[in-house]
Amino acid sequence: MALPTFGRRLGGAALLAAFVLFITLPFVMVLLEAFGSEWFGMRLLPKVWTLKWFGWAAATVDIGQVLINTAVIAVLATIVSLLLAIPTAWAIARYRLPLASLLMGAILFPRMIPEITFALGVARLSYDLGLSNTYVGIALAHVILAAPFAVLVLTSTFEGMDDRLLEAGTVLGCNTAQLFRRVILPLALPGIVAAALFSFLSSYNDFVLTLMVYGPDTVTLPVQTYLSIGNGYLSVAGAISVILLVPSFLFLLLLMRMVKPENLLGGLKGA
Amino acid sequence: MTAPWLEVRGVSKSWGRLAALSEVNLAVEQGMFVSLLGPSGCGKTTLLRLITGHLSPDSGRILVDGNDITRVPTHRRNMGMVFQSFALFPHLTVADNIAFPLAVRGLPEAQLRAQVAEALAMVHLEPYRDAYPRQLSGGQQQRVGLTRAIVYRPTILLLDEPLSNLDAGLREEMRMEISQVTRRLGITAIYVTHDQREALALSDAIAVMNHGRIVQFGSPEGIYRRPANEFVARFVGYANALPVDIAAGIATVAGVGVIAADALRDLSGPATLFLHAGDVRLDADAAPGPNQVPCRVVDLAFMGDHVEYVVEHASGLRLKAHAPIDDAPHARGSTVLATLPADKLVPVARQAPAAIG
């Protein structure tokens, strides 16, 4: 094979740069909105760099409360998602269930279709059950999105578990509860943490379903960003977007440190 | 006579229409080391898993010290097990792996630590107490596995091909370790293997299994010297099988002639005379005598401490012989007299081919 010539390398680099620019440009625009001021007419960049929009955001919106709402709902959704996903994934992975692939398909279905198609159903149930504008109601709506990923990750975790270790546990004297606590749980911990992170992010990121069931007491960060854009305070919306982005980045870093992305893909393929 | 420590009574187990075990009976005295020897699929692992309780039998009973444990769940049987794959807990250190069965039994912390320290010392693993299994060699891992299985003084120690995942050199070392530890503790052990040398070297008694049945049970010496049938003879490594016809106490090999054998018992009809390669004597020239077969050397291989010969009689009968290294070697193509000692020939009635595993 011929070595790439300088021209080809340059062409490749230019393509790559164009791709990165394309992906990052929306974020760049958000950052410019959030940190820039006096940005009128045909100027490419703002004239003044400032943090004042964050101050405005804090003054016009109860950012602290919105953060608390978002976090509490995400934690609730994560807990419920894991409580549902751990036994489900165990059953799919460890027992020869009839129609296991159909079951898996049904569980994944909500992630394969537009949220808006069942948003109406979620809204109706919330109102009828009196769960709209409550943490629990929004968290339960988010579980529809969070649990499928958790089941997927945990199924491949449990499938990969060495039967011999479980047998060793029982011969050595573990009853079912001890086996779960001393063997299964520690062995599955990486998978459980990954499932928890996915669940948390599914809830933290959700906008469409939240929009259907939120109320004045349960505004979350994505909804607040939308409301601020709607109010026309673009720079305040930019600042809130940045606040929204920070935890997402932290989680991404955490996830990448914990599991290699290629392993994660392998796990998804295996399920 | 004391009652057997472990008793398997008429145990059967089948998978659908496939019988994994048929009416198996086994009695093991306390402190005995018994091997279940057989090819893969013979039912030895199924029997082991029935004893641990990971499987339950379709019929029959299993007793330990006179108590029926057939319906007792695995975790309350108080047995120990060593696995082919080691099956150490990867999230626990060496010390914590060994402490595991003690912790599960709720042993007080101080007592637990003392017992773990004592066990680590016994198998010389103290330097590795804080290491994780993946940091150890296969041999070290299996020593941890053995220690974990005996630290709580189980009623029975079960070993499932514990040497199969080890290198040849380590295998012998580990075999001696298993032998020493089990005998020092006087523990009753059931050892599953397909390797007849391991079974012969370790056991007080061997149960040779085939097609879900115990086809012979006896001392290593008895199994090796007096195989009950063709399957056992071939499985324990008889290299020579002479097809004979026995009539009126005289065995005749077609195309060779009469071969005298001491132990013909009351056999008659088609049979096989088995003979270990080491019992065949080869001489370049010897005074003619009984049981001598003139042969040509077809092949020879230098094996370090002995020479392996393949020799062939004019009738096409081939024999394998091991000769000591200090004898003058016979060249390929040379003529030799093969002597088949009458007292070493083991006659076995020929079975229908279908019954041979």
XYZ file of N, CA, C and O in Angstrom, chain A residues 162 164-176 178-179 182-183 186-187, chain B residues 49 54 74-75 79 81 83 85 87-91 100-101 103-105 148 152:
160
model
N -19.997 -16.372 35.680
C -19.523 -17.756 35.669
C -20.360 -18.621 36.622
O -20.351 -18.407 37.830
N -19.833 -21.450 37.684
C -19.003 -22.173 38.656
C -18.836 -21.370 39.942
O -18.717 -21.933 41.025
N -18.804 -20.034 39.796
C -18.654 -19.195 40.988
C -19.910 -19.275 41.850
O -19.836 -19.284 43.079
N -21.062 -19.347 41.198
C -22.309 -19.467 41.954
C -22.374 -20.839 42.628
O -22.783 -20.959 43.788
N -21.937 -21.874 41.883
C -21.898 -23.215 42.480
C -20.945 -23.262 43.663
O -21.250 -23.843 44.701
N -19.779 -22.627 43.486
C -18.805 -22.580 44.580
C -19.454 -21.922 45.794
O -19.319 -22.409 46.916
N -20.174 -20.839 45.560
C -20.831 -20.128 46.656
C -21.771 -21.031 47.432
O -21.749 -21.045 48.667
N -22.589 -21.828 46.724
C -23.554 -22.666 47.447
C -22.866 -23.821 48.160
O -23.203 -24.134 49.288
N -21.856 -24.455 47.520
C -21.159 -25.546 48.211
C -20.493 -25.012 49.471
O -20.490 -25.658 50.514
N -19.957 -23.793 49.386
C -19.243 -23.231 50.525
C -20.197 -22.769 51.626
O -19.754 -22.335 52.673
N -21.506 -22.843 51.353
C -22.453 -22.626 52.445
C -23.410 -21.461 52.303
O -24.099 -21.123 53.254
N -23.456 -20.816 51.136
C -24.340 -19.659 50.977
C -25.781 -20.097 50.728
O -26.051 -20.883 49.827
N -26.720 -19.533 51.498
C -28.113 -19.663 51.098
C -28.386 -18.603 50.030
O -27.482 -17.846 49.661
N -29.622 -18.535 49.537
C -29.894 -17.663 48.394
C -29.548 -16.202 48.693
O -28.926 -15.525 47.874
N -27.451 -15.005 50.959
C -25.994 -14.821 51.087
C -25.307 -14.868 49.728
O -24.377 -14.112 49.468
N -25.800 -15.758 48.873
C -25.218 -15.873 47.533
C -25.384 -14.549 46.785
O -24.464 -14.070 46.128
N -23.083 -11.841 48.713
C -21.632 -12.059 48.774
C -21.003 -12.402 47.430
O -19.801 -12.264 47.251
N -21.810 -12.912 46.490
C -21.231 -13.344 45.212
C -21.832 -12.566 44.038
O -21.118 -11.879 43.308
N -21.458 -8.416 44.169
C -20.113 -7.907 43.861
C -19.668 -8.203 42.434
O -19.025 -7.367 41.804
N -20.018 -9.377 41.915
C -19.603 -9.708 40.557
C -20.323 -8.832 39.536
O -19.758 -8.488 38.494
N -22.217 -33.989 41.054
C -23.179 -32.912 41.275
C -24.405 -33.393 42.049
O -25.092 -32.591 42.678
N -26.188 -30.079 43.632
C -26.481 -29.179 42.514
C -27.470 -29.818 41.541
O -28.081 -29.142 40.733
N -27.890 -27.827 48.869
C -26.433 -27.813 48.779
C -25.766 -27.069 49.938
O -24.823 -27.565 50.549
N -26.277 -25.869 50.234
C -25.551 -25.031 51.197
C -25.606 -25.577 52.610
O -24.849 -25.134 53.476
N -20.259 -29.596 52.478
C -19.249 -30.288 51.694
C -18.236 -29.274 51.147
O -18.516 -28.083 51.103
N -15.559 -28.325 47.852
C -15.377 -28.685 46.456
C -14.229 -27.904 45.836
O -14.086 -26.703 46.060
N -12.603 -27.008 42.099
C -13.096 -26.955 40.728
C -11.957 -27.013 39.717
O -10.855 -26.528 39.975
N -11.925 -25.224 37.084
C -11.668 -23.825 36.705
C -11.259 -22.982 37.908
O -11.277 -21.766 37.831
N -12.525 -21.543 40.193
C -13.729 -20.893 40.723
C -13.445 -20.065 41.970
O -14.220 -20.059 42.916
N -12.313 -19.361 41.965
C -12.052 -18.423 43.057
C -12.861 -17.157 42.800
O -13.116 -16.799 41.653
N -13.250 -16.484 43.879
C -14.016 -15.258 43.712
C -13.067 -14.130 43.301
O -12.166 -13.772 44.065
N -13.257 -13.573 42.104
C -12.281 -12.599 41.600
C -12.287 -11.287 42.382
O -11.316 -10.547 42.335
N -13.392 -11.028 43.108
C -13.471 -9.754 43.836
C -12.907 -9.862 45.242
O -12.909 -8.875 45.974
N -14.045 -17.038 53.140
C -15.437 -17.003 52.676
C -16.350 -18.030 53.350
O -17.381 -17.653 53.929
N -15.992 -19.326 53.315
C -16.911 -20.299 53.927
C -17.056 -20.089 55.438
O -18.108 -20.389 56.000
N -16.863 -17.089 56.956
C -17.684 -15.892 57.135
C -19.156 -16.225 56.928
O -20.025 -15.758 57.669
N -19.426 -17.054 55.903
C -20.815 -17.447 55.625
C -21.397 -18.191 56.827
O -22.578 -18.059 57.141
N -20.543 -18.940 57.535
C -21.003 -19.688 58.699
C -21.053 -18.833 59.958
O -21.321 -19.350 61.051
N -9.528 -23.251 50.482
C -10.880 -22.740 50.720
C -11.864 -23.889 50.939
O -12.816 -23.774 51.700
N -13.013 -25.306 56.503
C -14.135 -25.471 57.447
C -14.417 -26.942 57.728
O -15.486 -27.294 58.211
